[in-house]
mmCIF file of C-alpha atoms in Angstrom:
data_model
loop_
_atom_site.group_PDB
_atom_site.id
_atom_site.type_symbol
_atom_site.label_atom_id
_atom_site.label_comp_id
_atom_site.label_asym_id
_atom_site.label_seq_id
_atom_site.Cartn_x
_atom_site.Cartn_y
_atom_site.Cartn_z
ATOM 1 C CA UNK F 1 0.000 0.000 0.000
ATOM 2 C CA UNK F 2 1.454 3.337 -1.019
ATOM 3 C CA UNK F 3 0.101 6.265 0.977
ATOM 4 C CA UNK F 4 1.087 9.152 -1.347
ATOM 5 C CA UNK F 5 2.842 11.172 1.319
ATOM 6 C CA UNK F 6 0.598 10.113 4.200
ATOM 7 C CA UNK F 7 2.548 8.304 6.913
ATOM 8 C CA UNK F 8 1.300 5.340 8.890
ATOM 9 C CA UNK F 9 0.625 7.457 11.984
ATOM 10 C CA UNK F 10 -1.445 9.880 9.914
ATOM 11 C CA UNK F 11 -3.267 6.944 8.284
ATOM 12 C CA UNK F 12 -4.132 5.577 11.740
ATOM 13 C CA UNK F 13 -5.374 8.981 12.894
ATOM 14 C CA UNK F 14 -7.372 9.540 9.699
ATOM 15 C CA UNK F 15 -8.709 5.979 9.926
ATOM 16 C CA UNK F 16 -9.745 6.538 13.522
ATOM 17 C CA UNK F 17 -11.528 9.760 12.629
ATOM 18 C CA UNK F 18 -13.264 8.169 9.656
ATOM 19 C CA UNK F 19 -14.291 5.203 11.800
ATOM 20 C CA UNK F 20 -15.570 7.500 14.535
ATOM 21 C CA UNK F 21 -17.611 9.518 12.022
ATOM 22 C CA UNK F 22 -19.047 6.292 10.605
ATOM 23 C CA UNK F 23 -19.844 5.113 14.140
ATOM 24 C CA UNK F 24 -21.697 8.354 14.877
ATOM 25 C CA UNK F 25 -23.573 8.151 11.569
ATOM 26 C CA UNK F 26 -24.541 4.484 12.060
ATOM 27 C CA UNK F 27 -25.374 4.919 15.782
ATOM 28 C CA UNK F 28 -23.212 1.962 16.847
ATOM 29 C CA UNK F 29 -20.753 1.454 19.693
ATOM 30 C CA UNK F 30 -17.681 -0.417 18.456
ATOM 31 C CA UNK F 31 -14.905 1.334 20.374
ATOM 32 C CA UNK F 32 -11.838 3.281 19.290
ATOM 33 C CA UNK F 33 -9.756 0.209 18.377
ATOM 34 C CA UNK F 34 -12.368 -1.118 15.941
ATOM 35 C CA UNK F 35 -12.844 2.409 14.566
ATOM 36 C CA UNK F 36 -9.139 2.548 13.725
ATOM 37 C CA UNK F 37 -9.090 -0.988 12.304
ATOM 38 C CA UNK F 38 -12.150 -0.402 10.131
ATOM 39 C CA UNK F 39 -10.795 2.967 9.002
ATOM 40 C CA UNK F 40 -7.497 1.395 7.948
ATOM 41 C CA UNK F 41 -9.266 -1.492 6.199
ATOM 42 C CA UNK F 42 -11.402 1.038 4.352
ATOM 43 C CA UNK F 43 -8.285 2.976 3.334
ATOM 44 C CA UNK F 44 -6.619 -0.190 2.018
ATOM 45 C CA UNK F 45 -9.719 -1.186 0.037
ATOM 46 C CA UNK F 46 -10.135 2.305 -1.404
ATOM 47 C CA UNK F 47 -6.430 2.404 -2.284
ATOM 48 C CA UNK F 48 -6.848 -0.844 -4.244
ATOM 49 C CA UNK F 49 -9.927 0.515 -6.028
ATOM 50 C CA UNK F 50 -8.193 3.795 -6.913
ATOM 51 C CA UNK F 51 -5.143 1.951 -8.232
ATOM 52 C CA UNK F 52 -7.382 -0.337 -10.316
ATOM 53 C CA UNK F 53 -9.021 2.761 -11.808
ATOM 54 C CA UNK F 54 -5.591 4.349 -12.436
ATOM 55 C CA UNK F 55 -6.139 7.187 -9.966
ATOM 56 C CA UNK F 56 -2.915 6.343 -8.109
ATOM 57 C CA UNK F 57 -0.509 8.480 -10.186
ATOM 58 C CA UNK F 58 -2.596 11.617 -9.726
ATOM 59 C CA UNK F 59 -1.683 11.913 -6.055
ATOM 60 C CA UNK F 60 -5.114 11.958 -4.483
ATOM 61 C CA UNK F 61 -3.383 11.971 -1.089
ATOM 62 C CA UNK F 62 -5.040 11.776 2.303
ATOM 63 C CA UNK F 63 -8.454 12.938 1.073
ATOM 64 C CA UNK F 64 -8.939 9.586 -0.650
ATOM 65 C CA UNK F 65 -8.512 7.820 2.675
ATOM 66 C CA UNK F 66 -11.498 9.580 4.209
#
């Protein structure tokens, strides 16, 4: 997984925030650890989709991981 300038710590923080927002939207209670895990999994899946669609070279950066 290539993060286009986003480090692992930033990916964890962004993943945690995205997971927390999803938790608030879905009205669930999964905890901070699962928020981070699901956020990172979502970032990995989206990264694979963007690379398959040839969006990788355009440097979508951290916005794509939200």
